[in-house]
Tab-separated table of C-alpha atoms in Angstrom:
chain	number	residue	atom	x	y	z
A	1	MET	CA	30.780	-6.966	6.617
A	2	SER	CA	31.315	-10.639	7.515
A	3	ARG	CA	29.753	-10.025	10.934
A	4	TYR	CA	26.733	-8.427	9.303
A	5	LEU	CA	26.386	-11.380	6.916
A	6	PHE	CA	26.654	-13.851	9.817
A	7	HIS	CA	23.889	-12.103	11.772
A	8	ARG	CA	21.601	-11.901	8.758
A	9	ALA	CA	22.283	-15.570	7.903
A	10	TRP	CA	21.321	-16.980	11.316
A	11	GLN	CA	18.305	-14.673	11.520
A	12	SER	CA	17.178	-15.992	8.137
A	13	LEU	CA	17.656	-19.618	9.263
A	14	LEU	CA	15.683	-18.981	12.458
A	15	THR	CA	12.878	-17.359	10.449
A	16	LEU	CA	12.867	-20.323	8.078
A	17	PHE	CA	12.567	-22.771	10.991
A	18	LEU	CA	9.651	-20.816	12.500
A	19	ALA	CA	8.010	-20.691	9.068
A	20	THR	CA	8.394	-24.470	8.834
A	21	VAL	CA	6.620	-24.918	12.188
A	22	VAL	CA	3.783	-22.635	11.097
A	23	VAL	CA	3.449	-24.457	7.766
A	24	PHE	CA	3.339	-27.870	9.439
A	25	LEU	CA	0.758	-26.885	12.048
A	26	GLY	CA	-1.287	-24.820	9.569
A	27	VAL	CA	-1.667	-27.747	7.182
A	28	ARG	CA	-2.756	-30.034	10.048
A	29	ALA	CA	-5.363	-27.440	11.067
A	30	LEU	CA	-7.146	-27.693	7.717
A	31	PRO	CA	-10.677	-29.139	8.063
A	32	GLY	CA	-11.300	-32.668	6.831
A	33	ASP	CA	-9.505	-36.009	7.079
A	34	PRO	CA	-7.165	-36.847	4.175
A	35	ALA	CA	-7.716	-40.551	4.850
A	36	LEU	CA	-11.416	-40.113	4.039
A	37	ALA	CA	-10.556	-38.330	0.792
A	38	LEU	CA	-8.204	-41.151	-0.235
A	39	ALA	CA	-10.506	-43.972	0.783
A	40	GLY	CA	-13.066	-43.192	-1.911
A	41	GLU	CA	-16.191	-45.328	-1.617
A	42	ASP	CA	-14.626	-47.890	0.734
A	43	ARG	CA	-14.460	-46.047	4.070
A	44	SER	CA	-14.311	-49.019	6.392
A	45	PRO	CA	-12.265	-48.608	9.612
A	46	ALA	CA	-9.686	-51.130	8.360
A	47	VAL	CA	-9.098	-49.211	5.131
A	48	LEU	CA	-8.871	-45.874	6.927
A	49	ALA	CA	-6.396	-47.313	9.447
A	50	ALA	CA	-4.250	-48.753	6.658
A	51	ILE	CA	-4.166	-45.408	4.844
A	52	ARG	CA	-3.219	-43.519	8.013
A	53	GLN	CA	-0.433	-46.008	8.745
A	54	GLU	CA	0.912	-45.859	5.172
A	55	TYR	CA	1.212	-42.065	5.155
A	56	GLY	CA	2.207	-41.687	8.820
A	57	LEU	CA	-1.015	-39.895	9.733
A	58	ASP	CA	-1.499	-42.112	12.805
A	59	ARG	CA	1.687	-40.854	14.452
A	60	SER	CA	1.853	-38.031	16.976
A	61	LEU	CA	2.425	-34.480	15.704
A	62	PRO	CA	5.995	-34.200	17.107
A	63	VAL	CA	6.964	-37.464	15.377
A	64	GLN	CA	5.390	-36.304	12.109
A	65	PHE	CA	7.154	-32.929	12.403
A	66	TRP	CA	10.553	-34.506	13.067
A	67	SER	CA	10.074	-36.838	10.126
A	68	PHE	CA	9.091	-33.878	7.928
A	69	ILE	CA	12.098	-31.783	8.992
A	70	SER	CA	14.697	-34.559	8.747
A	71	ASN	CA	13.453	-35.623	5.321
A	72	ALA	CA	13.220	-32.026	4.043
A	73	VAL	CA	16.851	-31.375	5.021
A	74	ARG	CA	17.844	-34.367	2.867
A	75	GLY	CA	15.723	-33.026	-0.019
A	76	ASP	CA	12.959	-35.585	0.478
A	77	LEU	CA	9.634	-33.723	0.655
A	78	GLY	CA	7.568	-36.886	0.684
A	79	THR	CA	5.239	-38.473	-1.851
A	80	SER	CA	2.042	-36.964	-3.135
A	81	ILE	CA	-0.993	-38.629	-1.578
A	82	ARG	CA	-3.008	-37.860	-4.704
A	83	THR	CA	-0.657	-38.960	-7.489
A	84	GLY	CA	1.918	-41.157	-5.738
A	85	ILE	CA	4.727	-39.149	-7.387
A	86	PRO	CA	7.600	-37.779	-5.246
A	87	VAL	CA	6.884	-34.145	-4.391
A	88	SER	CA	10.442	-33.134	-5.280
A	89	SER	CA	9.832	-34.396	-8.838
A	90	MET	CA	6.600	-32.421	-9.064
A	91	LEU	CA	8.434	-29.299	-7.871
A	92	ARG	CA	11.210	-29.791	-10.412
A	93	THR	CA	8.552	-29.709	-13.124
A	94	ALA	CA	6.377	-26.852	-11.821
A	95	LEU	CA	8.882	-24.559	-10.085
A	96	PRO	CA	10.872	-23.496	-13.197
A	97	VAL	CA	7.644	-22.357	-14.872
A	98	THR	CA	6.598	-20.190	-11.917
A	99	LEU	CA	10.134	-18.860	-11.425
A	100	GLU	CA	10.475	-17.907	-15.078
A	101	LEU	CA	7.079	-16.224	-15.063
A	102	SER	CA	7.804	-14.314	-11.837
A	103	VAL	CA	11.321	-13.195	-12.788
A	104	LEU	CA	10.180	-12.047	-16.246
A	105	ALA	CA	7.230	-10.180	-14.689
A	106	MET	CA	9.634	-8.533	-12.236
A	107	LEU	CA	11.984	-7.426	-15.049
A	108	ILE	CA	9.100	-5.954	-17.022
A	109	ALA	CA	7.743	-4.210	-13.922
A	110	ALA	CA	11.187	-2.833	-12.988
A	111	VAL	CA	11.861	-1.397	-16.443
A	112	VAL	CA	8.377	0.084	-16.872
A	113	GLY	CA	7.795	1.103	-13.236
A	114	VAL	CA	11.181	2.678	-12.480
A	115	GLY	CA	11.361	4.316	-15.920
A	116	ALA	CA	7.879	5.814	-15.630
A	117	GLY	CA	8.598	6.931	-12.048
A	118	VAL	CA	11.758	8.776	-13.092
A	119	VAL	CA	9.990	10.443	-16.020
A	120	ALA	CA	7.045	11.448	-13.797
A	121	ALA	CA	9.396	13.018	-11.233
A	122	VAL	CA	11.656	14.808	-13.720
A	123	ARG	CA	8.725	16.022	-15.843
A	124	ARG	CA	6.520	16.965	-12.905
A	125	GLY	CA	3.427	18.961	-13.921
A	126	HIS	CA	3.761	17.980	-17.579
A	127	LEU	CA	1.787	15.610	-19.783
A	128	ALA	CA	4.322	12.816	-19.154
A	129	GLU	CA	3.561	12.807	-15.412
A	130	TRP	CA	-0.213	12.703	-15.981
A	131	PHE	CA	0.210	9.827	-18.448
A	132	ALA	CA	2.431	7.874	-16.016
A	133	ASN	CA	-0.008	8.476	-13.128
A	134	ALA	CA	-2.914	7.285	-15.289
A	135	LEU	CA	-1.071	4.065	-16.155
A	136	ALA	CA	-0.238	3.503	-12.476
A	137	LEU	CA	-3.879	4.016	-11.499
A	138	ILE	CA	-5.014	1.494	-14.105
A	139	GLY	CA	-2.377	-1.004	-12.996
A	140	LEU	CA	-3.416	-0.730	-9.350
A	141	SER	CA	-7.179	-0.757	-9.848
A	142	VAL	CA	-7.732	-3.388	-12.576
A	143	PRO	CA	-7.727	-7.020	-11.289
A	144	HIS	CA	-5.231	-9.375	-12.937
A	145	PHE	CA	-7.823	-12.007	-13.833
A	146	TRP	CA	-9.964	-9.490	-15.757
A	147	LEU	CA	-6.927	-7.976	-17.511
A	148	GLY	CA	-5.778	-11.487	-18.429
A	149	LEU	CA	-9.154	-12.425	-19.905
A	150	VAL	CA	-9.259	-9.199	-21.958
A	151	ALA	CA	-5.709	-9.828	-23.204
A	152	ILE	CA	-6.621	-13.375	-24.275
A	153	LEU	CA	-9.758	-12.140	-26.038
A	154	TYR	CA	-8.111	-9.351	-28.054
A	155	LEU	CA	-4.416	-10.333	-28.336
A	156	ALA	CA	-4.812	-14.106	-28.689
A	157	VAL	CA	-8.280	-14.976	-30.017
A	158	ALA	CA	-9.054	-11.882	-32.132
A	159	THR	CA	-5.609	-11.045	-33.546
A	160	GLY	CA	-3.597	-14.228	-32.943
A	161	LEU	CA	-0.530	-12.288	-31.805
A	162	PHE	CA	0.032	-14.544	-28.789
A	163	PRO	CA	-1.043	-18.080	-27.805
A	164	ALA	CA	-4.096	-18.157	-25.538
A	165	SER	CA	-2.608	-20.902	-23.347
A	166	GLY	CA	0.130	-23.519	-23.142
A	167	PHE	CA	3.819	-23.574	-22.304
A	168	VAL	CA	7.019	-24.537	-24.117
A	169	PRO	CA	10.106	-25.323	-21.960
A	170	LEU	CA	12.903	-22.791	-22.280
A	171	LEU	CA	15.537	-25.374	-23.228
A	172	ASP	CA	13.346	-26.900	-25.953
A	173	ASP	CA	12.715	-23.681	-27.906
A	174	PRO	CA	13.702	-20.324	-26.299
A	175	ILE	CA	11.861	-18.241	-28.913
A	176	ASP	CA	8.611	-20.198	-28.633
A	177	ASN	CA	8.993	-20.212	-24.850
A	178	LEU	CA	9.163	-16.397	-24.818
A	179	HIS	CA	6.224	-16.203	-27.226
A	180	HIS	CA	4.071	-18.242	-24.844
A	181	ILE	CA	5.084	-16.622	-21.568
A	182	ILE	CA	5.508	-12.931	-22.434
A	183	LEU	CA	1.778	-12.108	-22.284
A	184	PRO	CA	1.206	-13.753	-18.853
A	185	ALA	CA	4.359	-12.004	-17.572
A	186	VAL	CA	3.104	-8.603	-18.737
A	187	ILE	CA	-0.257	-9.197	-17.051
A	188	LEU	CA	1.385	-10.390	-13.818
A	189	GLY	CA	3.823	-7.458	-13.794
A	190	THR	CA	1.192	-4.783	-14.361
A	191	GLY	CA	0.277	-4.265	-10.716
A	192	LEU	CA	3.903	-4.355	-9.569
A	193	SER	CA	4.989	-1.808	-12.203
A	194	ALA	CA	2.320	0.562	-10.874
A	195	VAL	CA	3.609	0.160	-7.303
A	196	LEU	CA	7.227	0.681	-8.396
A	197	MET	CA	6.244	3.730	-10.445
A	198	ARG	CA	4.570	5.398	-7.442
A	199	GLN	CA	7.464	4.600	-5.095
A	200	THR	CA	10.121	5.703	-7.584
A	201	ARG	CA	8.336	8.974	-8.300
A	202	SER	CA	7.955	9.761	-4.586
A	203	SER	CA	11.598	8.925	-3.764
A	204	MET	CA	12.891	10.820	-6.809
A	205	LEU	CA	10.963	13.963	-5.839
A	206	ASP	CA	12.612	13.850	-2.390
A	207	SER	CA	16.065	13.308	-3.896
A	208	LEU	CA	15.708	16.036	-6.527
A	209	SER	CA	15.011	18.615	-3.791
A	210	THR	CA	18.130	17.802	-1.723
A	211	ASP	CA	21.270	19.947	-1.432
A	212	TYR	CA	23.621	17.437	-3.067
A	213	VAL	CA	21.500	17.382	-6.223
A	214	ARG	CA	21.439	21.194	-6.342
A	215	THR	CA	25.225	21.128	-5.871
A	216	ALA	CA	25.602	18.644	-8.713
A	217	LYS	CA	23.532	20.910	-10.979
A	218	ALA	CA	25.586	23.967	-9.915
A	219	LYS	CA	28.792	22.115	-10.884
A	220	GLY	CA	27.449	21.943	-14.432
A	221	LEU	CA	26.903	18.178	-14.627
A	222	ARG	CA	24.692	16.945	-17.412
A	223	PRO	CA	21.017	16.391	-16.414
A	224	ALA	CA	21.280	12.671	-17.196
A	225	VAL	CA	24.240	12.328	-14.797
A	226	VAL	CA	22.468	14.298	-12.045
A	227	VAL	CA	19.330	12.170	-12.356
A	228	GLY	CA	20.960	8.786	-12.953
A	229	ARG	CA	24.050	8.900	-10.736
A	230	HIS	CA	22.937	11.118	-7.846
A	231	ALA	CA	19.131	11.273	-7.550
A	232	LEU	CA	18.112	7.796	-8.784
A	233	ARG	CA	20.803	5.871	-6.916
A	234	ASN	CA	19.765	7.393	-3.589
A	235	SER	CA	16.129	6.660	-4.376
A	236	LEU	CA	16.705	2.969	-5.000
A	237	ILE	CA	16.739	1.888	-1.316
A	238	VAL	CA	12.957	2.169	-1.062
A	239	VAL	CA	12.428	0.815	-4.569
A	240	VAL	CA	14.633	-2.254	-3.948
A	241	THR	CA	12.796	-2.957	-0.681
A	242	ILE	CA	9.422	-2.857	-2.422
A	243	ALA	CA	10.703	-4.942	-5.342
A	244	GLY	CA	12.121	-7.601	-2.992
A	245	LEU	CA	8.879	-7.959	-1.077
A	246	GLN	CA	6.835	-7.997	-4.269
A	247	LEU	CA	9.003	-10.665	-5.947
A	248	GLY	CA	8.164	-13.066	-3.154
A	249	GLU	CA	4.514	-12.149	-3.542
A	250	LEU	CA	4.736	-12.750	-7.295
A	251	LEU	CA	5.740	-16.376	-6.668
A	252	SER	CA	2.575	-17.015	-4.678
A	253	GLY	CA	0.383	-14.547	-6.594
A	254	ALA	CA	1.187	-16.180	-9.926
A	255	VAL	CA	-1.413	-18.859	-9.134
A	256	VAL	CA	-4.287	-16.917	-10.723
A	257	THR	CA	-2.297	-15.926	-13.807
A	258	GLU	CA	-1.138	-19.512	-14.334
A	259	GLN	CA	-4.698	-20.770	-14.125
A	260	ILE	CA	-5.943	-18.213	-16.673
A	261	PHE	CA	-3.184	-18.955	-19.207
A	262	GLY	CA	-2.995	-22.705	-18.547
A	263	LEU	CA	0.625	-22.672	-17.392
A	264	PRO	CA	1.805	-25.854	-15.600
A	265	GLY	CA	3.303	-24.035	-12.616
A	266	PHE	CA	2.494	-23.866	-8.918
A	267	GLY	CA	-1.084	-22.790	-9.613
A	268	LYS	CA	-2.820	-26.001	-10.684
A	269	MET	CA	-0.609	-28.141	-8.440
A	270	THR	CA	-1.461	-26.042	-5.372
A	271	ILE	CA	-5.208	-25.879	-6.004
A	272	ASP	CA	-5.454	-29.642	-6.642
A	273	ALA	CA	-3.432	-30.336	-3.493
A	274	VAL	CA	-5.687	-28.150	-1.322
A	275	PHE	CA	-8.903	-29.775	-2.601
A	276	GLN	CA	-7.460	-33.306	-2.176
A	277	ARG	CA	-5.908	-32.622	1.288
A	278	ASP	CA	-2.541	-33.579	-0.191
A	279	TYR	CA	-0.443	-32.671	2.871
A	280	PRO	CA	3.038	-33.306	1.413
A	281	VAL	CA	2.392	-31.120	-1.651
A	282	ILE	CA	0.801	-28.294	0.359
A	283	GLN	CA	3.700	-28.321	2.819
A	284	ALA	CA	6.254	-28.317	0.021
A	285	VAL	CA	4.623	-25.453	-1.899
A	286	VAL	CA	4.267	-23.251	1.182
A	287	LEU	CA	7.779	-24.137	2.380
A	288	VAL	CA	9.318	-23.285	-0.998
A	289	THR	CA	7.397	-19.999	-1.085
A	290	ALA	CA	8.504	-19.102	2.463
A	291	THR	CA	12.109	-19.997	1.606
A	292	ALA	CA	11.903	-17.767	-1.466
A	293	TYR	CA	10.610	-14.863	0.640
A	294	ILE	CA	13.426	-15.238	3.184
A	295	THR	CA	16.137	-15.682	0.551
A	296	ILE	CA	14.967	-12.666	-1.453
A	297	ASN	CA	14.890	-10.464	1.653
A	298	PHE	CA	18.391	-11.655	2.571
A	299	LEU	CA	19.630	-10.708	-0.904
A	300	VAL	CA	17.861	-7.342	-0.649
A	301	ASP	CA	19.692	-6.645	2.627
A	302	LEU	CA	22.982	-7.413	0.878
A	303	LEU	CA	22.010	-5.134	-1.997
A	304	TYR	CA	21.499	-2.249	0.452
A	305	SER	CA	25.215	-2.146	1.183
A	306	VAL	CA	25.976	-2.009	-2.543
A	307	ILE	CA	23.569	0.870	-3.159
A	308	ASP	CA	24.490	2.802	0.003
A	309	PRO	CA	28.033	2.119	1.361
A	310	ARG	CA	27.105	3.858	4.660
A	311	ILE	CA	25.035	0.786	5.602
A	312	ARG	CA	28.096	-1.467	5.219
A	313	VAL	CA	30.265	0.931	7.216
A	314	GLY	CA	27.643	1.189	9.958
A	315	ALA	CA	27.398	-2.598	10.232
A	316	ASP	CA	31.196	-2.952	10.550
A	317	ALA	CA	31.339	-0.238	13.212
A	318	ALA	CA	28.604	-1.982	15.226
């Protein structure tokens, strides 16, 4: 097991380094000169040269990359060109909002998606399966921004059940925090719950037709034990893989939902940084998102061995 962890760890670090190179070069390939955006009305050569020297834009790309890497390792992601605030401070303010929104959306999607998938597989051909399939179709086909606007119109403006926008920090008031963020989380988790429902249903149908499930039924085990302990557990490999990939996508895909509900997360910070050519902020946001993807996939690989012990045994034998 330790050998397997070592291999996965260095592969993750190598992937993170390559992602850092791509992020650095991709940001530099954006059209436009950030010095021109910062200069405002005074675009004289002296002012532009001073701006480039102040932010290190006049250095060669290898020097800029080494400076970016060495500072990032020490936790220094630079200073925002637009606001003059350290990027790490901006991330400490925005990242918890996006993380809370994404994790809550994932929990909602897992409960609804996996539950509906199990019901659809066990009750195949019945009304429950048709209802679950209809919900999955709606979740996959309706865009988040339109669903969010409809939710604000009917659940916030018309009935006043939820706030239309705003955010309360979790540590300040947990109840009010949940009241503000539950509706955006439901909207963000809708598409993912549909994907999980379809994957769970497909995997469960395969598991329910296997010999070990028929043997479990022949032994007289209760239906809940057969479904929960034998069929569902062996179906979770595919579901966990999809959930891991989608959680990383939620972190980046939360931008639209945050904009609609006025949440101070990655969304507004990222959009403002792109329009203002704020290199340090763009690099930091993409780097944090890439790190989240890699970390989540590493954790998913570890979870495989918990769900299916044969994977752990196979890794040790190799």
